[in-house]
Short mmCIF file of C-alpha atoms in Angstrom, two decimals:
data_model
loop_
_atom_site.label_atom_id
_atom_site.label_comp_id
_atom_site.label_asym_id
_atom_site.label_seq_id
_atom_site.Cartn_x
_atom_site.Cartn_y
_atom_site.Cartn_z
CA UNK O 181 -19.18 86.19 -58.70
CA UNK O 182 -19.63 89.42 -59.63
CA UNK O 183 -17.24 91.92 -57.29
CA UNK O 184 -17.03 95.68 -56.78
CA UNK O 185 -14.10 96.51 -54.71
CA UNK O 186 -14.08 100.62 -53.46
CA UNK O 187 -10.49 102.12 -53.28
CA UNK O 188 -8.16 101.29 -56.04
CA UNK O 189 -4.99 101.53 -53.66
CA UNK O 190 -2.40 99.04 -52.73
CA UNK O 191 -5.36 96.74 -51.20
CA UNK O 192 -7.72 97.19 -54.00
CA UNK O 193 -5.17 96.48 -56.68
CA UNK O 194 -3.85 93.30 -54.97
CA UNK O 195 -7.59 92.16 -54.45
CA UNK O 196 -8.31 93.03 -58.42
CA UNK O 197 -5.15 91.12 -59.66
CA UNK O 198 -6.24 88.23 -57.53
CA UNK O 199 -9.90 88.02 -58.58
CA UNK O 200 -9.83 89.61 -62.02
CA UNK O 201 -9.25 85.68 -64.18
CA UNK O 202 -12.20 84.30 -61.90
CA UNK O 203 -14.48 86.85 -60.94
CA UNK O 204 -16.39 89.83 -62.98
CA UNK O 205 -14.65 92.36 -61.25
CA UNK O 206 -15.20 96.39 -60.89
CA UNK O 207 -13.06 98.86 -59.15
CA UNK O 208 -14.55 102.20 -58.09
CA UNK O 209 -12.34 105.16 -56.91
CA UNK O 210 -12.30 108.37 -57.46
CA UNK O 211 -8.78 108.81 -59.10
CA UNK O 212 -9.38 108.38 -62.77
CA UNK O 213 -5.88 107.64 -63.21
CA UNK O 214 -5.84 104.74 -60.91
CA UNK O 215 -9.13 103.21 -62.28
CA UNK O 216 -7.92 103.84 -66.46
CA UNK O 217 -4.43 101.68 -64.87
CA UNK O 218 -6.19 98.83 -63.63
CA UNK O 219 -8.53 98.39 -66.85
CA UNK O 220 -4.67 98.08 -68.77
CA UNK O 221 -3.53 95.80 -66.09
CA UNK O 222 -6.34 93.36 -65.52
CA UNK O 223 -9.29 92.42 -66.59
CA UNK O 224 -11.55 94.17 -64.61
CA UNK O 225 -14.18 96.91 -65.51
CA UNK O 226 -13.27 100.91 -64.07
CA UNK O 227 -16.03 103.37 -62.48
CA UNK O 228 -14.82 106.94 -61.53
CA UNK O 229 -16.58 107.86 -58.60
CA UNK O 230 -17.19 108.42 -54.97
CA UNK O 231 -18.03 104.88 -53.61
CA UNK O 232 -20.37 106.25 -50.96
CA UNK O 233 -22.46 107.50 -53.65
CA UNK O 234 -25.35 105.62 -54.55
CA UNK O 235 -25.72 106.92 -58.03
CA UNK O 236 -22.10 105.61 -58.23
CA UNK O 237 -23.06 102.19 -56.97
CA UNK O 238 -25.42 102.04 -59.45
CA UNK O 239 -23.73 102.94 -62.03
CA UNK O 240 -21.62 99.77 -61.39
CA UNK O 241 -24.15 97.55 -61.17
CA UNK O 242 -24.81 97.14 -57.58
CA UNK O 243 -28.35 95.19 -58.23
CA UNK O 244 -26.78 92.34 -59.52
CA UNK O 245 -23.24 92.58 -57.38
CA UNK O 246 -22.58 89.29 -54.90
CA UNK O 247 -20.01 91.25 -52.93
CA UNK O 248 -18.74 94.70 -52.29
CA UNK O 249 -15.17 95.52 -51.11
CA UNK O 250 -14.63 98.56 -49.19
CA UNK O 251 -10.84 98.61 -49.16
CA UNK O 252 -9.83 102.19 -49.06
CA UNK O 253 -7.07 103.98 -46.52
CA UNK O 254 -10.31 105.38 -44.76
CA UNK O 255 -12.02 103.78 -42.29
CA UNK O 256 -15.21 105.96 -41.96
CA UNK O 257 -15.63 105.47 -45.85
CA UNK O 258 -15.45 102.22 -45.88
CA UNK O 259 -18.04 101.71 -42.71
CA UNK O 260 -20.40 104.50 -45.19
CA UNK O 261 -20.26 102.28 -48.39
CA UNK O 262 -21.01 99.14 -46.73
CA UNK O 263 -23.95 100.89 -45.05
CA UNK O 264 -24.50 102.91 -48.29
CA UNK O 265 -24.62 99.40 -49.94
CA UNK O 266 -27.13 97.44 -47.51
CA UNK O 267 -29.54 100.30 -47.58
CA UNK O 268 -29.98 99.54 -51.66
CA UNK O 269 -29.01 95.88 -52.32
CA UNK O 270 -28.73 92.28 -50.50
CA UNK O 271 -24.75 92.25 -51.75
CA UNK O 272 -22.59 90.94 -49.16
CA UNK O 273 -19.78 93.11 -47.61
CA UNK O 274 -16.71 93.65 -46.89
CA UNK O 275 -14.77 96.19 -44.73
CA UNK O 276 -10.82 97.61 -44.31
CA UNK O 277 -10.52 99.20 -41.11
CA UNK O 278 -7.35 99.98 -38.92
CA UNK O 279 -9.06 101.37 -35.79
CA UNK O 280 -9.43 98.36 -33.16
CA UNK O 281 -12.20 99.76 -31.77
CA UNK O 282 -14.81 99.93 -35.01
CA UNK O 283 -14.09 95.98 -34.93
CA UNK O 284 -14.30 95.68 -31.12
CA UNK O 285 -17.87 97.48 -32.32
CA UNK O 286 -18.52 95.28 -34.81
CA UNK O 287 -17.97 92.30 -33.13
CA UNK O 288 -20.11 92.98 -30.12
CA UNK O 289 -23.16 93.27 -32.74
CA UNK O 290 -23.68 91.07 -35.60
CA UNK O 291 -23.73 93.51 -39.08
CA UNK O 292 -22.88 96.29 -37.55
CA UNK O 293 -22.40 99.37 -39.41
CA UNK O 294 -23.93 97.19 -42.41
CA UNK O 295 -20.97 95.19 -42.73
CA UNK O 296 -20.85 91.65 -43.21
CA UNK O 297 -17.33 90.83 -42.75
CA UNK O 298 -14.42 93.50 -41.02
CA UNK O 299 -11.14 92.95 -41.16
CA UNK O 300 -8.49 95.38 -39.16
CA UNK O 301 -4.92 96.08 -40.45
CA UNK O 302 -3.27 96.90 -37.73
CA UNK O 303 -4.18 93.37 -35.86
CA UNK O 304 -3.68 91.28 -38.45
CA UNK O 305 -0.11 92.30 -39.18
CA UNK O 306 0.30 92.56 -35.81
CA UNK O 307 -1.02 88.32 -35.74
CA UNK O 308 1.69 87.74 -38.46
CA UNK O 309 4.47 88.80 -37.13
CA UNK O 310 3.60 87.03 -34.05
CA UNK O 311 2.88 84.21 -35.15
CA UNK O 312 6.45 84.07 -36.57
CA UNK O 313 8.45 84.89 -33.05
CA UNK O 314 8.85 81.80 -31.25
CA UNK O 315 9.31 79.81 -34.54
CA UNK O 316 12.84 79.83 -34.97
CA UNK O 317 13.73 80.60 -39.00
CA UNK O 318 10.16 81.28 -39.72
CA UNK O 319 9.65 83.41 -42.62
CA UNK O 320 5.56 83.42 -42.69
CA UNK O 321 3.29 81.02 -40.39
CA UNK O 322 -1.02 80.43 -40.54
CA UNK O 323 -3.04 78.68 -38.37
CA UNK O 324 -5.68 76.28 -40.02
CA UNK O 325 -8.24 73.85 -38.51
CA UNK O 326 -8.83 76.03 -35.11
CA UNK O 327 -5.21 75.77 -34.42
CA UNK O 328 -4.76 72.02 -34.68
CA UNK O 329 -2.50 72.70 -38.00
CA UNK O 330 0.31 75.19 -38.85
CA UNK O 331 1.39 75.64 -42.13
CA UNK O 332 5.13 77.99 -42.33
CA UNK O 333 7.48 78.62 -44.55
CA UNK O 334 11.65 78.50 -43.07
CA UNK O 335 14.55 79.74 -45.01
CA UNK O 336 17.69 77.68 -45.44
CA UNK O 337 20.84 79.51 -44.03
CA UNK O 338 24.07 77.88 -45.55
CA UNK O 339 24.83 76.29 -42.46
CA UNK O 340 21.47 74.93 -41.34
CA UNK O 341 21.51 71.46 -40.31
CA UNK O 342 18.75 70.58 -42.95
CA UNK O 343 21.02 72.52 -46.11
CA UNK O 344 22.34 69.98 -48.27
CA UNK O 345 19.77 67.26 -46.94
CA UNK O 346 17.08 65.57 -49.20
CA UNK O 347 13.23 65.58 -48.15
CA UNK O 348 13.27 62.36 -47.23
CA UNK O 349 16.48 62.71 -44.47
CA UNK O 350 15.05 65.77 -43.74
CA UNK O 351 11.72 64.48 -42.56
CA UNK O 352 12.27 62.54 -39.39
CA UNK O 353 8.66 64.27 -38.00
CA UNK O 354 5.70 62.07 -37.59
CA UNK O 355 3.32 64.93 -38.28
CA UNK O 356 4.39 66.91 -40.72
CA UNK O 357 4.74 67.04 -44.48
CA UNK O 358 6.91 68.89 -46.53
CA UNK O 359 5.11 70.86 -49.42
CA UNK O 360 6.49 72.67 -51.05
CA UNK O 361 10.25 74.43 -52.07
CA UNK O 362 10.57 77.75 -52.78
CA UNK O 363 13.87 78.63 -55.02
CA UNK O 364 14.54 81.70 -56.67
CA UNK O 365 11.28 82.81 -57.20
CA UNK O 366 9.74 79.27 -58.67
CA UNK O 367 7.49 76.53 -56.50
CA UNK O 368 8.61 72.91 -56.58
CA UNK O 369 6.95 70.15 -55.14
CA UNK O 370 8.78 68.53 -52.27
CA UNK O 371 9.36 65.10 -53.45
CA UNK O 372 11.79 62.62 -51.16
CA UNK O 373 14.56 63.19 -53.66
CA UNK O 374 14.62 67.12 -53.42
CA UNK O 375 17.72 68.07 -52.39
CA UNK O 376 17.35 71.03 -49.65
CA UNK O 377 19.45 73.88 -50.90
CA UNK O 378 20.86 76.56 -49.22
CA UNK O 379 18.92 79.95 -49.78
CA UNK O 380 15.57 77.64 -50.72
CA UNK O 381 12.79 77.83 -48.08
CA UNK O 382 10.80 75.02 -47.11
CA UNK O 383 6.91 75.22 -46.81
CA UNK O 384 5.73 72.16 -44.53
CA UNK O 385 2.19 71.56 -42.90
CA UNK O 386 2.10 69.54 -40.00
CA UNK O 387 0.60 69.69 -36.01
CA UNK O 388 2.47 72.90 -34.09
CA UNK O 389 3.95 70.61 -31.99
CA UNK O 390 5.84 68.70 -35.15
CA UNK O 391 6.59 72.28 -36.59
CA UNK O 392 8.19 73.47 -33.69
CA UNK O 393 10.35 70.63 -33.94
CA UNK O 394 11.32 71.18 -37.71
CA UNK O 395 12.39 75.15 -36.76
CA UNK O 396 14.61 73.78 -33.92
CA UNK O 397 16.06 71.78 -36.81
CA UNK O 398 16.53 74.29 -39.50
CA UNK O 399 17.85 76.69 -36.61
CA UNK O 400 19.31 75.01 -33.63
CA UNK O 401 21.59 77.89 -32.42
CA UNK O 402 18.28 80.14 -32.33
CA UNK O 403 16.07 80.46 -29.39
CA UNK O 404 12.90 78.72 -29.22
CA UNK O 405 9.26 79.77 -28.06
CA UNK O 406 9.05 82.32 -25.36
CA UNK O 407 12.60 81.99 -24.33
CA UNK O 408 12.80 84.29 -27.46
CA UNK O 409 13.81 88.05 -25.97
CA UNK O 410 11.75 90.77 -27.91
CA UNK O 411 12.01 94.02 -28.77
CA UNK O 412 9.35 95.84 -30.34
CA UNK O 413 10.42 99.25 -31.56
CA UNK O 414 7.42 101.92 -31.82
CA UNK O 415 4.40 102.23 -30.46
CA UNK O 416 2.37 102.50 -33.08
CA UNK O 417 -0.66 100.72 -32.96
CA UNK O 418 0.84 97.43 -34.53
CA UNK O 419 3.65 97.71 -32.25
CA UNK O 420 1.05 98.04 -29.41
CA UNK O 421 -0.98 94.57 -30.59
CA UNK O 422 2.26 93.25 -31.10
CA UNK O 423 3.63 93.80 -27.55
CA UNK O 424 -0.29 92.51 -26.21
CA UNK O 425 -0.10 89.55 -27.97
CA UNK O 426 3.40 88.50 -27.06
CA UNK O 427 2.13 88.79 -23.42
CA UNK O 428 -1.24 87.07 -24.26
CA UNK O 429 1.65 84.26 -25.21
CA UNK O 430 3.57 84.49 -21.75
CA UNK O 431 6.22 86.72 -23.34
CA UNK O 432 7.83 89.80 -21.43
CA UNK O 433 8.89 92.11 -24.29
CA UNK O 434 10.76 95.64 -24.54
CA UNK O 435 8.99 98.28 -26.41
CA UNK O 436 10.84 101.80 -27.78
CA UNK O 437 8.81 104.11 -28.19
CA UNK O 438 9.76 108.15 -29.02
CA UNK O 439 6.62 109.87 -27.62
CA UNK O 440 6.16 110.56 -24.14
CA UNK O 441 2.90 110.50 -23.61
CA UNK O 442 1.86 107.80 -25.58
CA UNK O 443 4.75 105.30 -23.60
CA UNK O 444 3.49 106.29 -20.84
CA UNK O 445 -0.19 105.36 -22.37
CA UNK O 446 1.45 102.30 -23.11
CA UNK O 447 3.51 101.08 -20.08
CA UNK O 448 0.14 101.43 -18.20
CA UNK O 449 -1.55 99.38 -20.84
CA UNK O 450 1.03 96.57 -21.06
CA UNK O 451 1.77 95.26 -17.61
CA UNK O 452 3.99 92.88 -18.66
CA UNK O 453 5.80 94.94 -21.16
CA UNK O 454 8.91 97.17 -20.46
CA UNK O 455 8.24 100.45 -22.21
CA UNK O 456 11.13 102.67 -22.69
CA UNK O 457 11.41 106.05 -24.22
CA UNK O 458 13.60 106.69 -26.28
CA UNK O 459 15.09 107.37 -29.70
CA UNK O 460 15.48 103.98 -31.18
CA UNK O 461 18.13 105.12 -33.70
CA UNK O 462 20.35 106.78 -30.67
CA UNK O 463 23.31 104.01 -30.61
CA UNK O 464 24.22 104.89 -27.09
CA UNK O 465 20.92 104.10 -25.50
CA UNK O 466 20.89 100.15 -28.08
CA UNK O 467 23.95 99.74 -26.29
CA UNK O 468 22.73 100.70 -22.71
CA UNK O 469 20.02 98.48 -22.76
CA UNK O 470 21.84 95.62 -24.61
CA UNK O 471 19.23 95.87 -27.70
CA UNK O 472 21.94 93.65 -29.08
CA UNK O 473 21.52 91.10 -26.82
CA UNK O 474 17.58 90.05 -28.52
CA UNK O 475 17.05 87.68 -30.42
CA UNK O 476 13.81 89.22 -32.48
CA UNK O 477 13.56 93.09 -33.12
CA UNK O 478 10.03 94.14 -34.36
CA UNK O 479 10.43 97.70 -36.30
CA UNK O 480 7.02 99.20 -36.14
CA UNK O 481 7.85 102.47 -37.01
CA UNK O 482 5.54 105.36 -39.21
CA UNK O 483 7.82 105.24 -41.99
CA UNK O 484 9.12 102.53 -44.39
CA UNK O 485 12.59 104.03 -44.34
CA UNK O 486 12.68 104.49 -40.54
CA UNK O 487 12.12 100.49 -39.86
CA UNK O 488 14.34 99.67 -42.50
CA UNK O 489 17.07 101.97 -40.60
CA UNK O 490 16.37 100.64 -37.20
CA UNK O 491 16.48 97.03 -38.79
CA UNK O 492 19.75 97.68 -40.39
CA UNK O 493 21.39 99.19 -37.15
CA UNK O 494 19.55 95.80 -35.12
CA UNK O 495 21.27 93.52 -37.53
CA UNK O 496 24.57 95.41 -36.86
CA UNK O 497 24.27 95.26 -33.14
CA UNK O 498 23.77 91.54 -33.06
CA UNK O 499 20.05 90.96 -33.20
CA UNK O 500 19.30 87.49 -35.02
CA UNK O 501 16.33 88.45 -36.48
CA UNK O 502 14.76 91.70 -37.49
CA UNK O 503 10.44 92.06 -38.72
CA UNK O 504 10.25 95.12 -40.35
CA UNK O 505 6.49 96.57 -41.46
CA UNK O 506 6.40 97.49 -44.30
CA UNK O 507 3.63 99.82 -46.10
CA UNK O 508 4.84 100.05 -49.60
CA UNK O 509 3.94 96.33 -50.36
CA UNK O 510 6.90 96.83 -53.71
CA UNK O 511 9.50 97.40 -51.19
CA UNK O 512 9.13 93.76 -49.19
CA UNK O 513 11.55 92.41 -51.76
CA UNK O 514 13.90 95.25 -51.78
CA UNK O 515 14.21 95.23 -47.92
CA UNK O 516 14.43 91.71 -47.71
CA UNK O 517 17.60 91.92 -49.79
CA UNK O 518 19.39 94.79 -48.53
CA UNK O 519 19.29 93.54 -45.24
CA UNK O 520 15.73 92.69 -43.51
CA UNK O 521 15.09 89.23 -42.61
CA UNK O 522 11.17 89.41 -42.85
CA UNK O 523 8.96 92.23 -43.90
CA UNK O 524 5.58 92.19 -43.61
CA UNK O 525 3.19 94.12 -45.72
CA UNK O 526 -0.08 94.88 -43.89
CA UNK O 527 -1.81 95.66 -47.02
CA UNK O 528 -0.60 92.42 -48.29
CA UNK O 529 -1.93 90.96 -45.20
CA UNK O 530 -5.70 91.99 -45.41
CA UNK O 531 -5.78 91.41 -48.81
CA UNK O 532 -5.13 88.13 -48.18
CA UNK O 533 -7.80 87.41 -45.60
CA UNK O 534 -10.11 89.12 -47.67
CA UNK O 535 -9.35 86.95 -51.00
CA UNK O 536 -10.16 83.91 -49.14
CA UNK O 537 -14.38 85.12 -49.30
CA UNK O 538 -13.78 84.91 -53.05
CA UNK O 539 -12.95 81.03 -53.31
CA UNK O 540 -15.26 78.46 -55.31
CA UNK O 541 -15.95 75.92 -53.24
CA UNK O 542 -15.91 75.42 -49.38
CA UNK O 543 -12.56 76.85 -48.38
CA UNK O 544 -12.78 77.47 -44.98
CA UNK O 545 -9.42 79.16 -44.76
CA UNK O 546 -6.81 80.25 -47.31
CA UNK O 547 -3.07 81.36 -47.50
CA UNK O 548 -1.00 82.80 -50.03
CA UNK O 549 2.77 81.02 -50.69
CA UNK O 550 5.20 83.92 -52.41
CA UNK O 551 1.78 86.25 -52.52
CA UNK O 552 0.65 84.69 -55.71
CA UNK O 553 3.06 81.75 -56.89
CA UNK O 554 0.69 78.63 -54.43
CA UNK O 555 -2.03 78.63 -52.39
CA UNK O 556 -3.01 76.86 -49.04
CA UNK O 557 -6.69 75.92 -48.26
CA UNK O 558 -8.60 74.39 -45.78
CA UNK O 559 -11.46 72.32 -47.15
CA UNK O 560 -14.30 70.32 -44.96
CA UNK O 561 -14.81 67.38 -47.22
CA UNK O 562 -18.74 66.78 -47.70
CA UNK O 563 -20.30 63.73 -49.84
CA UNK O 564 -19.44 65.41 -53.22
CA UNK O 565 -15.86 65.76 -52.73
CA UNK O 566 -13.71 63.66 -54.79
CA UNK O 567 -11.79 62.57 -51.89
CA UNK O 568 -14.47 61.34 -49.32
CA UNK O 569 -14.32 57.43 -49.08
CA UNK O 570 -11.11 57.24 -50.59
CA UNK O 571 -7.72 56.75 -50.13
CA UNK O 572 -5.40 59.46 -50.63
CA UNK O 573 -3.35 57.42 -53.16
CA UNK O 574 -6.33 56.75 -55.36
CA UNK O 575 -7.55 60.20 -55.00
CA UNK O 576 -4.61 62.13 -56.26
CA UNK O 577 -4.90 59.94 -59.44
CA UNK O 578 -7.55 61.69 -59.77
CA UNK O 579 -6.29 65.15 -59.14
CA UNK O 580 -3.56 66.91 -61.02
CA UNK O 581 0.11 67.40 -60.87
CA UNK O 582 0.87 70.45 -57.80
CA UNK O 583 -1.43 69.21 -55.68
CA UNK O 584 -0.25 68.03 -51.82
CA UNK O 585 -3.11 66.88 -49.20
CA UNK O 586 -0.49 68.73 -46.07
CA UNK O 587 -2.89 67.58 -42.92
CA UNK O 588 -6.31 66.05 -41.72
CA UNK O 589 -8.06 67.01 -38.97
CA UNK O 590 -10.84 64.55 -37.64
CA UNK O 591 -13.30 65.52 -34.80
CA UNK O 592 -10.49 68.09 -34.16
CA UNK O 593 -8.08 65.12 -34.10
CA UNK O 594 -4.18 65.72 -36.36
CA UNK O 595 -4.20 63.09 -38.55
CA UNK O 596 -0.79 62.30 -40.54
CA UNK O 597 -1.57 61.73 -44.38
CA UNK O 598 -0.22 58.84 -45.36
CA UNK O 599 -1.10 57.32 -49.04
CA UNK O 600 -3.37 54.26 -47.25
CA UNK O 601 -5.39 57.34 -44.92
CA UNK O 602 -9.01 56.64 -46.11
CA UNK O 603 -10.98 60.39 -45.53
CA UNK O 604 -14.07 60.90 -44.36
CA UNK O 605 -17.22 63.01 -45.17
CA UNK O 606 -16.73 65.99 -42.74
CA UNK O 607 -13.16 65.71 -42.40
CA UNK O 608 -11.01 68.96 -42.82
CA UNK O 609 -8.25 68.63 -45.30
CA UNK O 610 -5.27 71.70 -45.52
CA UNK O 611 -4.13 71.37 -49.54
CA UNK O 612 -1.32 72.79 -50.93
CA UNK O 613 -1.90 73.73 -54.39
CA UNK O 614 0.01 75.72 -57.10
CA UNK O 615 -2.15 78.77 -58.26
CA UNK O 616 -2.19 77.31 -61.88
CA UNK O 617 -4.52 74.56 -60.92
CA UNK O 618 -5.77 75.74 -57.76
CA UNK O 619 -9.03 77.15 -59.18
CA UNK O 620 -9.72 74.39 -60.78
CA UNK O 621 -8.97 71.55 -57.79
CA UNK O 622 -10.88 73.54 -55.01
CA UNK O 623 -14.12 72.91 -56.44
CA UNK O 624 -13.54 69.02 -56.33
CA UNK O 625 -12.49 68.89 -52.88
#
């Protein structure tokens, strides 16, 4: 396809890198710095410009464009080019926004605002990290097939029951399928003789049920589902979805939040939530109210530094697990090393769900292993697909090295893969795939 993605930020960047070996690819924004950096990095074309400008749409070829991007850290801009964009071509689009309400908007009215597709930052990184809570060692979780299928990713600890263990002693779950290892930075394929080493994280795929189990597994000592105590520390508006969707899930978390005013906004907006004010970094108060005593603190804080801080001093006070947010999408590693057990990036986030609209093929959903090392698709097999009417053994004869069918859903059915499972036209299939050859498989599923 031919792409023009608005905003050459953290979001446009990551979208670029991801698109730029499949996709004719140009990035508008008005920073000439930023645009002349990603010609040198990728292979994408660079306008300088003001996005919302038609004479700068044109001038990057907007006639013949199949999709448009509006990814910059301004919501009204990106509502304007999409608009800007419908009023002079039949290109589809695509908006950033992190105000709730323009998607509550858009939702209510089909192509709204002239956008095709809207995705909001502050709920989906707000979904992420709550999709993780409940799942004992969970490092990164997505839903695929409606719900039916999980796919997560768990890290090791030294004294895990699992460490030590090979796949196949590993795996005593009849619906679930190990992937995938992750070990210092590299993707193996989980094979029945792969020994499970400590520090590695496994990726499985398997009904929620089955990965529940597995979590309990790799973390027995750790609380499971909503017997999980939460804190949530800031109410931003991530930390507000957070809190909402923890209740939506029958939990009763704590929130911290600084401002007056907006806890009390908050307490009367989460029944079910236990708002304090507060300064989260005051030790005193942590002690008071046995902060120590959670098992999952969420640091939703304005600042990178801040939630590593509060993560740090959460660690220290006996929290098992701390969720930082991070903005600065380079820092997830650093964090993650110094100290915090998961940070999420929400730029990383939406540029994930956006990159899924790019696929060849019929991927109906897509996740990112390691942000660019695998990927995870969901694929509704139709009569061209190399594996309807065929069994899965004879199939992946046909298919390459890196390739793992994870889970089949039939008439919203789990069905375990097994090397005898025949699939059928109309069937959806979740495929793990390492980004080498994934561009290449998806169109033949």
């Amino acid at each position: 396809m031919r792409v023009v993605i608005v905003g050459a930020g953290q979001v446009g960047s990551s979208i670029a890198a991801d698109l730029a070996d499949t996709h004719e690819v140009i990035v508008v924004d008005c920073d000439g710095e930023r645009v002349e950096e990603l010609n040198y990095s990728y292979d994408v074309l660079g306008v300088t410009g003001d996005g919302t400008s038609v004479s700068t749409l044109e001038e990057a070829g907007i006639e013949e464009t199949d999709m448009v991007i509006a990814s910059t850290d301004n919501d009204e801009t990106n509502i304007v080019v999409c608009s800007t964009v419908k009023a002079i071509s039949d290109a589809f689009t695509i908006a950033r926004v992190k105000n709730t309400e323009y998607l509550r908007t858009w939702e209510r009215s089909e192509r709204a605002f002239g956008v095709d597709f809207m995705v909001c930052t502050n709920l989906l990184a707000a979904k992420s990290i709550v999709r993780m809570i409940g799942l004992p060692a969970a490092r990164d979780v997505d839903p695929f097939a409606g719900g039916k299928v999980q796919m997560a990713e768990f890290e090791v600890d030294a004294d895990s029951p699992v460490a030590n263990q090979t796949v196949a002693e590993a795996d005593r779950f009849d619906s679930l399928t190990f992937v995938a290892i992750l070990r210092n930075g590299c993707v193996e394929i989980a094979r029945g003789e792969t020994v499970i080493k400590p520090g590695d994280r496994a990726v499985v795929i398997g009904s929620p049920t089955s990965v529940q189990e597995f979590a309990r597994s790799v973390a027995p000592e750790e609380s499971p589902g909503t017997a999980e105590e939460v804190v949530v520390v800031g109410g931003s508006e991530i930390g507000y979805h957070v809190a909402r969707l923890l209740e939506e899930r029958g939990f009763r978390p704590r929130l911290v939040e600084r401002d007056r005013e907006r806890a009390r906004d908050l307490a009367e907006r989460l029944p079910k939530t236990v708002v304090m004010e507060s300064d989260a970094t005051d030790i005193e108060f942590l002690e008071r109210e046995h902060i120590g005593d959670a098992d999952v603190a969420v640091s939703t804080l304005d600042s990178d530094e801040k939630n590593l801080l509060v993560s740090l001093l959460a660690s220290r006070m006996g929290v098992e697990r701390t969720i930082a947010i991070i903005d600065t999408a380079d820092y997830v590693d650093l964090f993650e090393t110094v100290g915090v057990d998961v940070g999420v990036s929400p730029r990383s986030v939406v540029a994930e769900e956006i990159s899924r609209f790019t696929r060849d093929g019929e991927a109906e959903n897509i996740a990112l292993i390691e942000s660019d090392k695998a990927e995870v698709l969901e694929i509704e097999v139709d009569s061209d697909s190399i594996l309807a009417g065929r069994p899965i053994r004879e199939s992946m004869q046909d298919l390459p090295d890196g390739v793992v069918i994870g889970a089949i859903t039939r008439d919203r059915e789990f069905i375990t893969p097994r090397g005898d499972t025949v699939v059928e036209i109309g069937d959806h299939v979740v495929v793990f795939g390492d980004i080498e050859i994934v561009d290449d498989v998806a169109p033949r599923l």
